[in-house]
């Protein structure tokens, strides 16, 4: 079976989106990139029990967010089953439980699970330079998103540029 889904998991400002764009450039076939930020941006501002970004960088999600997230995951899986190749850019705030939700949605599909690591201090510097994130989010998420998660492969964007990481990931595809 050919890999049709690449799941990139890492904290905020770890470099997932840059890797996803580079993957689109280096892979021979067209791949869509879909990120959790896309889901959040698509949500209405007022979702009962939605998502809340705390001033210290913490993120809390409620049942309303989970319902929409589950529908989104099912939609991503449906696109793959319909023939698309997809790079998913996510931050597993719930660690292994977050990965399990994706495993359930992508059941029966060939998935490459990639951990995107980046030292919290490096990610915090990127976060500050971006200016579009709540300060503290990158450092808070740097390790928590990897707790209990099982990967096929890991990259470190604090050591390698996004293009190098993308080439390493591309070499792992079947």
mmCIF file of C-alpha atoms in Angstrom:
data_model
loop_
_atom_site.group_PDB
_atom_site.id
_atom_site.type_symbol
_atom_site.label_atom_id
_atom_site.label_comp_id
_atom_site.label_asym_id
_atom_site.label_seq_id
_atom_site.Cartn_x
_atom_site.Cartn_y
_atom_site.Cartn_z
ATOM 1 C CA UNK A 1 0.000 0.000 0.000
ATOM 2 C CA UNK A 2 1.269 3.487 -0.850
ATOM 3 C CA UNK A 3 1.497 6.219 1.772
ATOM 4 C CA UNK A 4 -1.206 8.800 1.085
ATOM 5 C CA UNK A 5 -1.121 10.696 4.405
ATOM 6 C CA UNK A 6 1.770 12.341 6.220
ATOM 7 C CA UNK A 7 0.902 13.554 9.713
ATOM 8 C CA UNK A 8 3.278 16.195 11.069
ATOM 9 C CA UNK A 9 2.948 16.691 14.824
ATOM 10 C CA UNK A 10 4.806 19.391 16.689
ATOM 11 C CA UNK A 11 4.288 22.370 18.920
ATOM 12 C CA UNK A 12 3.446 25.871 17.806
ATOM 13 C CA UNK A 13 6.248 27.496 15.760
ATOM 14 C CA UNK A 14 8.114 24.184 15.468
ATOM 15 C CA UNK A 15 8.284 24.432 11.676
ATOM 16 C CA UNK A 16 5.491 22.090 10.584
ATOM 17 C CA UNK A 17 3.961 24.472 8.035
ATOM 18 C CA UNK A 18 7.345 25.183 6.452
ATOM 19 C CA UNK A 19 8.038 21.460 6.155
ATOM 20 C CA UNK A 20 4.577 20.912 4.627
ATOM 21 C CA UNK A 21 5.244 23.559 1.949
ATOM 22 C CA UNK A 22 8.647 22.046 1.222
ATOM 23 C CA UNK A 23 7.105 18.583 0.949
ATOM 24 C CA UNK A 24 4.764 19.933 -1.710
ATOM 25 C CA UNK A 25 7.828 21.120 -3.633
ATOM 26 C CA UNK A 26 9.932 17.953 -3.337
ATOM 27 C CA UNK A 27 7.324 15.204 -3.688
ATOM 28 C CA UNK A 28 6.651 14.063 -7.252
ATOM 29 C CA UNK A 29 2.850 13.963 -6.956
ATOM 30 C CA UNK A 30 0.555 16.777 -5.800
ATOM 31 C CA UNK A 31 -0.129 16.806 -2.052
ATOM 32 C CA UNK A 32 -2.641 18.977 -0.208
ATOM 33 C CA UNK A 33 -1.623 20.515 3.110
ATOM 34 C CA UNK A 34 -4.262 20.839 5.794
ATOM 35 C CA UNK A 35 -3.475 22.164 9.228
ATOM 36 C CA UNK A 36 -5.235 22.538 12.521
ATOM 37 C CA UNK A 37 -4.829 26.306 12.056
ATOM 38 C CA UNK A 38 -7.046 26.006 8.968
ATOM 39 C CA UNK A 39 -9.715 24.323 11.084
ATOM 40 C CA UNK A 40 -9.446 26.985 13.791
ATOM 41 C CA UNK A 41 -9.625 29.799 11.215
ATOM 42 C CA UNK A 42 -12.728 28.202 9.662
ATOM 43 C CA UNK A 43 -14.593 28.021 12.975
ATOM 44 C CA UNK A 44 -17.091 30.691 13.932
ATOM 45 C CA UNK A 45 -15.961 33.016 16.707
ATOM 46 C CA UNK A 46 -18.730 31.870 19.024
ATOM 47 C CA UNK A 47 -18.622 28.100 19.404
ATOM 48 C CA UNK A 48 -20.091 26.764 22.624
ATOM 49 C CA UNK A 49 -17.312 24.924 24.418
ATOM 50 C CA UNK A 50 -14.885 25.854 21.605
ATOM 51 C CA UNK A 51 -11.226 26.764 21.840
ATOM 52 C CA UNK A 52 -9.665 29.282 24.194
ATOM 53 C CA UNK A 53 -6.142 30.724 24.026
ATOM 54 C CA UNK A 54 -4.950 31.826 27.469
ATOM 55 C CA UNK A 55 -2.699 34.841 27.984
ATOM 56 C CA UNK A 56 0.133 32.542 29.147
ATOM 57 C CA UNK A 57 0.073 30.487 25.934
ATOM 58 C CA UNK A 58 -2.129 27.684 27.225
ATOM 59 C CA UNK A 59 -4.829 26.266 24.971
ATOM 60 C CA UNK A 60 -8.096 24.784 26.227
ATOM 61 C CA UNK A 61 -10.549 22.993 23.971
ATOM 62 C CA UNK A 62 -14.109 22.044 24.764
ATOM 63 C CA UNK A 63 -16.673 19.606 23.435
ATOM 64 C CA UNK A 64 -17.854 22.012 20.727
ATOM 65 C CA UNK A 65 -14.342 22.174 19.302
ATOM 66 C CA UNK A 66 -14.005 18.374 19.503
ATOM 67 C CA UNK A 67 -17.241 17.842 17.550
ATOM 68 C CA UNK A 68 -16.036 20.095 14.736
ATOM 69 C CA UNK A 69 -12.543 18.606 14.870
ATOM 70 C CA UNK A 70 -13.949 15.073 14.528
ATOM 71 C CA UNK A 71 -15.985 16.128 11.486
ATOM 72 C CA UNK A 72 -12.904 17.811 9.993
ATOM 73 C CA UNK A 73 -10.772 14.695 10.547
ATOM 74 C CA UNK A 74 -13.432 12.542 8.883
ATOM 75 C CA UNK A 75 -13.458 14.996 5.967
ATOM 76 C CA UNK A 76 -9.671 14.826 5.597
ATOM 77 C CA UNK A 77 -9.868 11.019 5.598
ATOM 78 C CA UNK A 78 -12.663 11.135 2.979
ATOM 79 C CA UNK A 79 -10.469 13.273 0.697
ATOM 80 C CA UNK A 80 -7.673 10.713 1.008
ATOM 81 C CA UNK A 81 -10.068 7.848 0.313
ATOM 82 C CA UNK A 82 -11.271 9.779 -2.767
ATOM 83 C CA UNK A 83 -7.704 9.862 -4.113
ATOM 84 C CA UNK A 84 -5.990 12.920 -2.618
ATOM 85 C CA UNK A 85 -2.623 12.822 -0.927
ATOM 86 C CA UNK A 86 -2.609 14.923 2.229
ATOM 87 C CA UNK A 87 -0.034 16.384 4.610
ATOM 88 C CA UNK A 88 -1.676 17.055 7.977
ATOM 89 C CA UNK A 89 -0.075 19.788 10.117
ATOM 90 C CA UNK A 90 -1.254 19.400 13.728
ATOM 91 C CA UNK A 91 -0.267 19.962 17.345
ATOM 92 C CA UNK A 92 -1.319 17.021 19.520
ATOM 93 C CA UNK A 93 -2.165 18.978 22.660
ATOM 94 C CA UNK A 94 -3.568 15.769 24.139
ATOM 95 C CA UNK A 95 -0.490 13.718 23.211
ATOM 96 C CA UNK A 96 -1.364 10.062 22.598
ATOM 97 C CA UNK A 97 -5.124 10.733 22.830
ATOM 98 C CA UNK A 98 -4.852 13.244 19.977
ATOM 99 C CA UNK A 99 -2.943 10.737 17.877
ATOM 100 C CA UNK A 100 -5.592 8.120 18.594
ATOM 101 C CA UNK A 101 -8.326 10.408 17.235
ATOM 102 C CA UNK A 102 -6.345 10.694 13.992
ATOM 103 C CA UNK A 103 -5.674 6.925 13.958
ATOM 104 C CA UNK A 104 -9.415 6.305 14.216
ATOM 105 C CA UNK A 105 -10.231 8.778 11.420
ATOM 106 C CA UNK A 106 -7.489 7.441 9.120
ATOM 107 C CA UNK A 107 -8.176 3.759 9.827
ATOM 108 C CA UNK A 108 -7.259 1.579 6.863
ATOM 109 C CA UNK A 109 -5.071 4.243 5.223
ATOM 110 C CA UNK A 110 -1.291 4.145 4.958
ATOM 111 C CA UNK A 111 0.019 6.949 7.177
ATOM 112 C CA UNK A 112 3.537 8.219 7.865
ATOM 113 C CA UNK A 113 3.626 9.640 11.404
ATOM 114 C CA UNK A 114 6.302 12.334 11.764
ATOM 115 C CA UNK A 115 7.345 14.075 14.953
ATOM 116 C CA UNK A 116 8.527 17.630 14.355
ATOM 117 C CA UNK A 117 10.761 18.579 17.245
ATOM 118 C CA UNK A 118 12.193 21.967 18.061
ATOM 119 C CA UNK A 119 13.763 23.178 21.287
ATOM 120 C CA UNK A 120 11.266 25.335 23.180
ATOM 121 C CA UNK A 121 13.627 28.310 23.316
ATOM 122 C CA UNK A 122 14.157 28.210 19.534
ATOM 123 C CA UNK A 123 10.394 27.887 18.947
ATOM 124 C CA UNK A 124 9.763 30.798 21.343
ATOM 125 C CA UNK A 125 12.131 32.970 19.307
ATOM 126 C CA UNK A 126 10.217 32.080 16.127
ATOM 127 C CA UNK A 127 6.953 32.793 17.895
ATOM 128 C CA UNK A 128 8.172 36.249 18.888
ATOM 129 C CA UNK A 129 9.393 36.992 15.345
ATOM 130 C CA UNK A 130 6.062 35.885 13.836
ATOM 131 C CA UNK A 131 4.032 38.124 16.065
ATOM 132 C CA UNK A 132 0.791 36.254 15.355
ATOM 133 C CA UNK A 133 0.812 33.844 18.312
ATOM 134 C CA UNK A 134 0.121 34.156 22.001
ATOM 135 C CA UNK A 135 3.482 34.442 23.722
ATOM 136 C CA UNK A 136 4.382 31.318 25.642
ATOM 137 C CA UNK A 137 2.479 28.917 23.388
ATOM 138 C CA UNK A 138 5.574 27.606 21.573
ATOM 139 C CA UNK A 139 7.546 26.850 24.698
ATOM 140 C CA UNK A 140 4.508 25.361 26.471
ATOM 141 C CA UNK A 141 3.817 22.992 23.571
ATOM 142 C CA UNK A 142 7.386 22.011 22.641
ATOM 143 C CA UNK A 143 7.332 18.764 24.625
ATOM 144 C CA UNK A 144 3.710 18.182 25.649
ATOM 145 C CA UNK A 145 2.557 17.448 22.079
ATOM 146 C CA UNK A 146 4.951 14.475 21.897
ATOM 147 C CA UNK A 147 3.906 12.742 25.157
ATOM 148 C CA UNK A 148 2.969 9.153 24.439
ATOM 149 C CA UNK A 149 2.947 9.679 20.655
ATOM 150 C CA UNK A 150 4.471 6.973 18.474
ATOM 151 C CA UNK A 151 6.239 8.067 15.291
ATOM 152 C CA UNK A 152 7.626 6.390 12.207
ATOM 153 C CA UNK A 153 10.210 9.145 11.954
ATOM 154 C CA UNK A 154 11.269 12.361 13.685
ATOM 155 C CA UNK A 155 12.934 15.552 12.466
ATOM 156 C CA UNK A 156 14.380 18.494 14.372
ATOM 157 C CA UNK A 157 13.899 21.951 12.885
ATOM 158 C CA UNK A 158 16.198 23.472 15.464
ATOM 159 C CA UNK A 159 19.026 21.539 13.804
ATOM 160 C CA UNK A 160 17.890 21.334 10.158
ATOM 161 C CA UNK A 161 16.081 23.683 7.793
ATOM 162 C CA UNK A 162 12.564 22.806 6.616
ATOM 163 C CA UNK A 163 13.789 21.698 3.184
ATOM 164 C CA UNK A 164 16.294 19.244 4.694
ATOM 165 C CA UNK A 165 13.559 17.859 6.951
ATOM 166 C CA UNK A 166 11.157 17.555 3.999
ATOM 167 C CA UNK A 167 13.727 15.641 1.974
ATOM 168 C CA UNK A 168 14.313 13.268 4.906
ATOM 169 C CA UNK A 169 10.563 12.677 5.184
ATOM 170 C CA UNK A 170 10.167 12.198 1.422
ATOM 171 C CA UNK A 171 12.876 9.521 1.505
ATOM 172 C CA UNK A 172 10.720 7.550 3.997
ATOM 173 C CA UNK A 173 7.661 7.298 1.735
ATOM 174 C CA UNK A 174 6.807 3.952 0.186
#
